[in-house]
XYZ file of N, CA and C in Angstrom:
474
model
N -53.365 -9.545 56.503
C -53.066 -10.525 57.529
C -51.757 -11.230 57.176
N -51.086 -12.211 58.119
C -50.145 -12.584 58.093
C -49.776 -13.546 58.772
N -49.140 -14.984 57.963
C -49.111 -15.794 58.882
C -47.484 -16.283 58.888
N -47.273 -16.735 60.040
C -45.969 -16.728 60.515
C -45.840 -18.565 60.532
N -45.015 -19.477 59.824
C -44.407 -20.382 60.455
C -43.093 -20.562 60.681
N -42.697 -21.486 61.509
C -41.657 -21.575 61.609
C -41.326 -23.703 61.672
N -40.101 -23.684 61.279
C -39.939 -24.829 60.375
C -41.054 -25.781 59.463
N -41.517 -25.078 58.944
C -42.697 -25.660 58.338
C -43.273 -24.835 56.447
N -43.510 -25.590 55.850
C -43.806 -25.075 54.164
C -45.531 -25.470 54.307
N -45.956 -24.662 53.507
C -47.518 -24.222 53.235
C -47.257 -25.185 51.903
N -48.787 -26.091 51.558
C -48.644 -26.894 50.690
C -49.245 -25.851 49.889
N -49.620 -26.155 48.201
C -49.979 -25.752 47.199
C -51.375 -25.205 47.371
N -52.221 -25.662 48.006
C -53.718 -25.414 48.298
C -53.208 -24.272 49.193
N -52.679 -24.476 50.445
C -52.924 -22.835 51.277
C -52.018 -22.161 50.663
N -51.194 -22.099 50.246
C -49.983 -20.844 49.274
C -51.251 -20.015 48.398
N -52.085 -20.671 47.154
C -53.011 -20.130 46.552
C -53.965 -19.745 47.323
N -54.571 -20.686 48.419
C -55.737 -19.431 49.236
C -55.218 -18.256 50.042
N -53.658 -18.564 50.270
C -53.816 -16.943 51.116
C -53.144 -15.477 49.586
N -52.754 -16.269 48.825
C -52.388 -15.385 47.736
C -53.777 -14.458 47.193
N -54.964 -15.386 46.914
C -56.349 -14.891 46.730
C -56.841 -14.278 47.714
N -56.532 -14.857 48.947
C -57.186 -13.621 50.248
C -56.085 -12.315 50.538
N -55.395 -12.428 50.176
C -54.196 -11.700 50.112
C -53.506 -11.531 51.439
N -53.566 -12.959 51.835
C -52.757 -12.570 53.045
C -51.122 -13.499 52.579
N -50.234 -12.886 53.638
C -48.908 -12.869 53.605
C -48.163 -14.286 54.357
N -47.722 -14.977 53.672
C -47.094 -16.230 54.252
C -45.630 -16.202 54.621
N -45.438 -15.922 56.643
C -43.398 -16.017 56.154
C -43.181 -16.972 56.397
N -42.781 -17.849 56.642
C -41.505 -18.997 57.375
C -40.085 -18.660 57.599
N -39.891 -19.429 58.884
C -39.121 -18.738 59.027
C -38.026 -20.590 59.877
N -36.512 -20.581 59.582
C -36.037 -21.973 60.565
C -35.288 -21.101 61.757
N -35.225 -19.961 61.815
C -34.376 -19.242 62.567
C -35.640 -18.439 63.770
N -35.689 -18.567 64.704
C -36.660 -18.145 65.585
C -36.507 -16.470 66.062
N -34.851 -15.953 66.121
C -34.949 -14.755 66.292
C -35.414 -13.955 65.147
N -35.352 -14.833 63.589
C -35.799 -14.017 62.672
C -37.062 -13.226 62.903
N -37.798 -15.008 63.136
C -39.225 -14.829 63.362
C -39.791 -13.956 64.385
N -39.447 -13.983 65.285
C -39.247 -12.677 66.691
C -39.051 -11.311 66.594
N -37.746 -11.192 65.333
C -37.744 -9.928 65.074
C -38.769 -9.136 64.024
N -38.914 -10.143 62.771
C -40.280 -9.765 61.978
C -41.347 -9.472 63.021
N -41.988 -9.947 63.548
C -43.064 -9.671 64.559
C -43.167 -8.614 64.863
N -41.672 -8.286 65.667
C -41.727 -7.071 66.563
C -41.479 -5.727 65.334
N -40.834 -5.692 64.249
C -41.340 -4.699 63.415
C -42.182 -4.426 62.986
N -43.156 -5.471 62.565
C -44.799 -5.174 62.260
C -45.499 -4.853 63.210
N -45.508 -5.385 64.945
C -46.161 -4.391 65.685
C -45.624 -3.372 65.316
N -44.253 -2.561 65.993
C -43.935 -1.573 65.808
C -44.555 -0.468 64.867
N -44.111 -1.073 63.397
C -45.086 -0.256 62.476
C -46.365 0.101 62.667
N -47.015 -0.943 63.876
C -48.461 -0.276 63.755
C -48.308 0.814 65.488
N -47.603 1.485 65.963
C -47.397 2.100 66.664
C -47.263 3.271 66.037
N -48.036 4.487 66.395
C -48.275 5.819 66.447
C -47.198 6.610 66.759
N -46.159 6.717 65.611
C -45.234 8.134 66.044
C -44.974 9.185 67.478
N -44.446 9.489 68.029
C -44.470 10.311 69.232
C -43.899 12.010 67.953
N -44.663 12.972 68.968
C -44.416 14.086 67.938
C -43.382 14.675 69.138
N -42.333 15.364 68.797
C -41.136 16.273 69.786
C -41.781 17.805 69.053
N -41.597 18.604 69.499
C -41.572 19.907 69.826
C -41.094 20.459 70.201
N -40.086 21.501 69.106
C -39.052 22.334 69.456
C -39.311 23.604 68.924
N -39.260 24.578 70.368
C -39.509 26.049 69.762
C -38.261 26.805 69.564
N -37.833 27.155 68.356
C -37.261 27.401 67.926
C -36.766 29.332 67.966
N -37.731 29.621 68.065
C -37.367 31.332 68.653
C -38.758 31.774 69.144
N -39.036 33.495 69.410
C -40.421 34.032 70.217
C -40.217 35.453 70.012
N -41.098 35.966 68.887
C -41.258 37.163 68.925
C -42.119 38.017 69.636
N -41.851 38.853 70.126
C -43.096 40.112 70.569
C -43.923 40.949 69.930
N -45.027 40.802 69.941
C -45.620 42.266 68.873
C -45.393 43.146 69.875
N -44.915 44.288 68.921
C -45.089 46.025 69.354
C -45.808 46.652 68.608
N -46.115 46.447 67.603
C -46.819 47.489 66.880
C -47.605 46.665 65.936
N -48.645 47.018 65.202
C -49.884 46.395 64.299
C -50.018 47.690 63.041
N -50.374 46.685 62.137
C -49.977 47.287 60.684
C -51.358 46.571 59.610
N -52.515 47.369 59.472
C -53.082 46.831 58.896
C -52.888 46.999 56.995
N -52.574 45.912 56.371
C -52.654 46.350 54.954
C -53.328 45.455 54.292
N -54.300 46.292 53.636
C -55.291 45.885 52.342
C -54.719 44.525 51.823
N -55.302 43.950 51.337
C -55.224 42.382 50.818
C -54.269 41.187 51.407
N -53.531 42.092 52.596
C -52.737 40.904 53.171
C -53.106 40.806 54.677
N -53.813 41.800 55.077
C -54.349 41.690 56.236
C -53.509 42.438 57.513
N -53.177 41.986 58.729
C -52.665 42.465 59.490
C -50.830 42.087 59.804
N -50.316 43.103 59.838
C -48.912 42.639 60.045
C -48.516 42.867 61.291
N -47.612 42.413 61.860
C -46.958 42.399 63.556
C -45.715 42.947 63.323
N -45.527 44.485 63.945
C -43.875 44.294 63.711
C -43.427 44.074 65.252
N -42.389 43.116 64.692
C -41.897 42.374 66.248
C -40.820 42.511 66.441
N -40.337 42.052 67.771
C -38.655 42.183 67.940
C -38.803 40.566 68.359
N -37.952 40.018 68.129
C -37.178 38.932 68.086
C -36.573 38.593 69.577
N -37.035 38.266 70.553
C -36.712 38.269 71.863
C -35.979 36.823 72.444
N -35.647 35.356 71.330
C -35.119 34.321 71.982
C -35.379 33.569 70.366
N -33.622 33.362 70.302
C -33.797 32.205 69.262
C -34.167 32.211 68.258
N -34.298 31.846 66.949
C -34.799 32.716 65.622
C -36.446 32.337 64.980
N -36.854 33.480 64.767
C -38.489 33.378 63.599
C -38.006 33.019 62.179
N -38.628 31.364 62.317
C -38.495 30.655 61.085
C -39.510 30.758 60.180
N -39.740 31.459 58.933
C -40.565 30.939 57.817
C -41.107 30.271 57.611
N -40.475 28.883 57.597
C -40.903 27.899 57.305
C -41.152 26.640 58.123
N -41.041 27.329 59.520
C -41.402 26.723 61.132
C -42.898 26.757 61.118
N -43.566 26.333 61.992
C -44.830 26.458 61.735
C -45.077 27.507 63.279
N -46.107 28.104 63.452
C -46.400 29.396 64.033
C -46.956 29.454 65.270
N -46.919 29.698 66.315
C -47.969 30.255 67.031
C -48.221 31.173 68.121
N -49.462 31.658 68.310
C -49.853 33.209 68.303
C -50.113 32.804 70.318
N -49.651 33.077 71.439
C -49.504 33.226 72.025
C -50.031 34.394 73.750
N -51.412 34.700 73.892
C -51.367 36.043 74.756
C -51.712 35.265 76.069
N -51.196 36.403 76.847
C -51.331 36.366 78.308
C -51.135 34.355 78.988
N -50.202 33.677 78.374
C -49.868 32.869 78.404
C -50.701 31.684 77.871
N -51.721 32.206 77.317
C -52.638 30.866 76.312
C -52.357 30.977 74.926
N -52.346 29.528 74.345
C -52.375 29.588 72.758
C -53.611 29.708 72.175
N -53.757 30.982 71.448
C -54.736 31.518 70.917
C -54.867 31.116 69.295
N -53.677 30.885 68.725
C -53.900 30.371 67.114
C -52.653 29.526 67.179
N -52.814 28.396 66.218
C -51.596 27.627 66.205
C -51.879 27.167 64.316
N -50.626 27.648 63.985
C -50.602 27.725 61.917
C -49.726 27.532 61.291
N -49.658 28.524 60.164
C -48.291 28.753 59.392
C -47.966 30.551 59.894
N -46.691 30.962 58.920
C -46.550 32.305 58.453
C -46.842 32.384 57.234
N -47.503 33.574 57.225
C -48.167 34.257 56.318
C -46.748 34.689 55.420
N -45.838 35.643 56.125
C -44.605 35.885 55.435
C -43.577 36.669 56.637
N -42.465 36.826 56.005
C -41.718 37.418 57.077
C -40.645 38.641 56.525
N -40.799 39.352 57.288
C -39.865 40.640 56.006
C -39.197 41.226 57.510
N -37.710 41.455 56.714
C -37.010 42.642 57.587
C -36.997 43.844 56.794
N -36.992 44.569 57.163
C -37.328 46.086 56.586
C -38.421 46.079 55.207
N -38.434 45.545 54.337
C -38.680 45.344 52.722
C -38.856 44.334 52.021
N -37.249 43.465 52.924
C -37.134 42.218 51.953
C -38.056 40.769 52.799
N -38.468 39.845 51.833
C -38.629 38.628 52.856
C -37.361 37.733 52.998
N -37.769 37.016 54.193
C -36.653 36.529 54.215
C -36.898 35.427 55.246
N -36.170 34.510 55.419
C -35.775 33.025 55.608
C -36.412 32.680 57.219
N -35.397 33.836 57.858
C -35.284 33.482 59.107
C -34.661 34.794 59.792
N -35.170 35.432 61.417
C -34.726 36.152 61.722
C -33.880 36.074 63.029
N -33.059 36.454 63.249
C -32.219 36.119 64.668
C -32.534 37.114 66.080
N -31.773 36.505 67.078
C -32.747 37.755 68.597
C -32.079 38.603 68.228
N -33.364 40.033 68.691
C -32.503 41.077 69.197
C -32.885 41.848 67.854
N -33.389 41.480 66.444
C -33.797 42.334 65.395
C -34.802 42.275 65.852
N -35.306 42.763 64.388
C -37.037 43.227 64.398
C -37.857 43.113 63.259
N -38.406 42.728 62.653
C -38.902 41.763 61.818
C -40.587 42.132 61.833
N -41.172 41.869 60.460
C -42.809 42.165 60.032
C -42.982 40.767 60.110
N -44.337 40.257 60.518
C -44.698 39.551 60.689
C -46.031 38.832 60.050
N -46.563 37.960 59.512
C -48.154 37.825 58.685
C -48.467 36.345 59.161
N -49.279 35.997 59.959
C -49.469 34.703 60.680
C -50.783 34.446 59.270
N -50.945 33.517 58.559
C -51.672 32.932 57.903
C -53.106 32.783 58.204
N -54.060 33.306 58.025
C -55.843 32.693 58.389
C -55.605 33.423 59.510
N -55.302 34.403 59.832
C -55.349 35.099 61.361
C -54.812 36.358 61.271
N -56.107 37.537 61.591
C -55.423 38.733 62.001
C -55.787 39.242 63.338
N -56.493 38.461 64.414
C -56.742 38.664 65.662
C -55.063 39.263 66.355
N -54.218 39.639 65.881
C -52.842 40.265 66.743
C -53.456 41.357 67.301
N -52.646 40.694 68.831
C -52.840 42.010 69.340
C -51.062 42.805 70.006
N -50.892 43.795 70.308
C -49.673 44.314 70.997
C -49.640 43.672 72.163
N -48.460 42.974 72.246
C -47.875 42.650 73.573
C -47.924 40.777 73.489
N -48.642 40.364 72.399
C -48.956 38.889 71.637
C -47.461 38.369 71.265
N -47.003 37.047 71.986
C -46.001 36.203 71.822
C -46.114 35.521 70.816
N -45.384 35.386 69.652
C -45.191 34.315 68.332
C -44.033 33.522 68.543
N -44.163 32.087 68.536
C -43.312 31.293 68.737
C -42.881 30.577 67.486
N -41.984 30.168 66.657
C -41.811 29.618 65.770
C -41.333 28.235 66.501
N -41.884 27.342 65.567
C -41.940 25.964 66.267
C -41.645 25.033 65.148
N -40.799 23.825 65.485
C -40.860 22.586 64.695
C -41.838 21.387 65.414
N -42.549 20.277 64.070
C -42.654 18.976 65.188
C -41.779 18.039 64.774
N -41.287 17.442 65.450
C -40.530 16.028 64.850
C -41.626 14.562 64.709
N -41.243 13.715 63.899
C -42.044 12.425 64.392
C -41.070 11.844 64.784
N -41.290 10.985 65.785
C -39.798 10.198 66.474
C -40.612 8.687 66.223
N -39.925 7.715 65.615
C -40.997 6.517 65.583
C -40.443 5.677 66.825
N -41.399 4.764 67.156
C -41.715 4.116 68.397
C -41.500 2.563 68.170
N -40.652 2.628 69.354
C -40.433 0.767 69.689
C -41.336 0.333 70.596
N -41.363 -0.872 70.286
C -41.881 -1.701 71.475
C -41.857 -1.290 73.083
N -40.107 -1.289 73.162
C -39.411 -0.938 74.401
C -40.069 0.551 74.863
N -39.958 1.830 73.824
C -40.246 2.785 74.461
C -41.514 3.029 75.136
N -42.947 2.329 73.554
C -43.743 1.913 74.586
C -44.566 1.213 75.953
N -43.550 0.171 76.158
C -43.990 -0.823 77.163
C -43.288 0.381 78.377
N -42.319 0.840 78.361
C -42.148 2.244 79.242
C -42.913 3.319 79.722
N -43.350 3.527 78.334
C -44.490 4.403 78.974
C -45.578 4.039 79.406
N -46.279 2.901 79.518
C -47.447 2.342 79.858
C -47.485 2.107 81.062
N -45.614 2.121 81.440
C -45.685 1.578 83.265
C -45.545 3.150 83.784
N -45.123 4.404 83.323
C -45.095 5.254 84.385
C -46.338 5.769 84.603
């Protein structure tokens, strides 16, 4: 908890009871201070907005089952690049069917980082070998975007 004055000092008795309850004493002689502290501690208690950016979309063409790693996708690269280290998801007939990591990503042999359109690339979606041919993989980021006051009192009116 937290208590806010403004032109005013906490005597010796409440300084020690809110130190023992552990609550927080500001004062403040400047009023926008006090206004602006406020509005950062709401803020802070406001819930991140997540952005979502897909970052490339592979196609399966072909399915590759191997012993201890499970099923592989070899794909072509149809928009934007298959990130590694993007987080994943498995895509058919326009529903999201798994949403994860990659398992791994290899061009011919090697693994590797990231693939660009227009190659073709092995594929290993993590906890999932339900692939099927013709299955969209999207490599995806989330962002957290943190939240003001302003953006929320915006969204509450549309």
């Amino acid at each position: 908890a937290i208590i806010i004055g403004f032109h005013v000092r906490p005597d010796a008795n409440a300084r020690s009871a809110a130190e023992r309850e552990g609550v927080d004493i500001r004062t403040y002689r400047i009023i926008y201070e006090a206004v602006e502290d406020v509005r950062n501690a709401l803020e802070g208690l406001l819930k991140p907005e997540e952005k979502e950016t897909v970052l490339g979309e592979a196609e399966v063409l072909e399915l590759f089952k191997v012993s201890k790693v499970g099923t592989i996708a070899g794909c072509r690269v149809t928009s934007g690049t298959i990130q590694r280290a993007a987080k994943a998801r498995v895509v058919r007939e326009g529903v999201t069917v798994y949403t994860g990591e990659f398992g791994s990503l290899k061009r011919f042999k090697d693994d590797v980082k990231e693939v660009r359109e227009g190659l073709e690339c092995g594929i290993a979606i993590e906890n999932f070998n339900d692939l099927k041919v013709g299955d969209r993989i999207e490599s995806y980021r989330l962002e957290e975007i943190k939240r003001t006051l302003a953006t929320s009192a915006s969204e509450s009116q549309e």
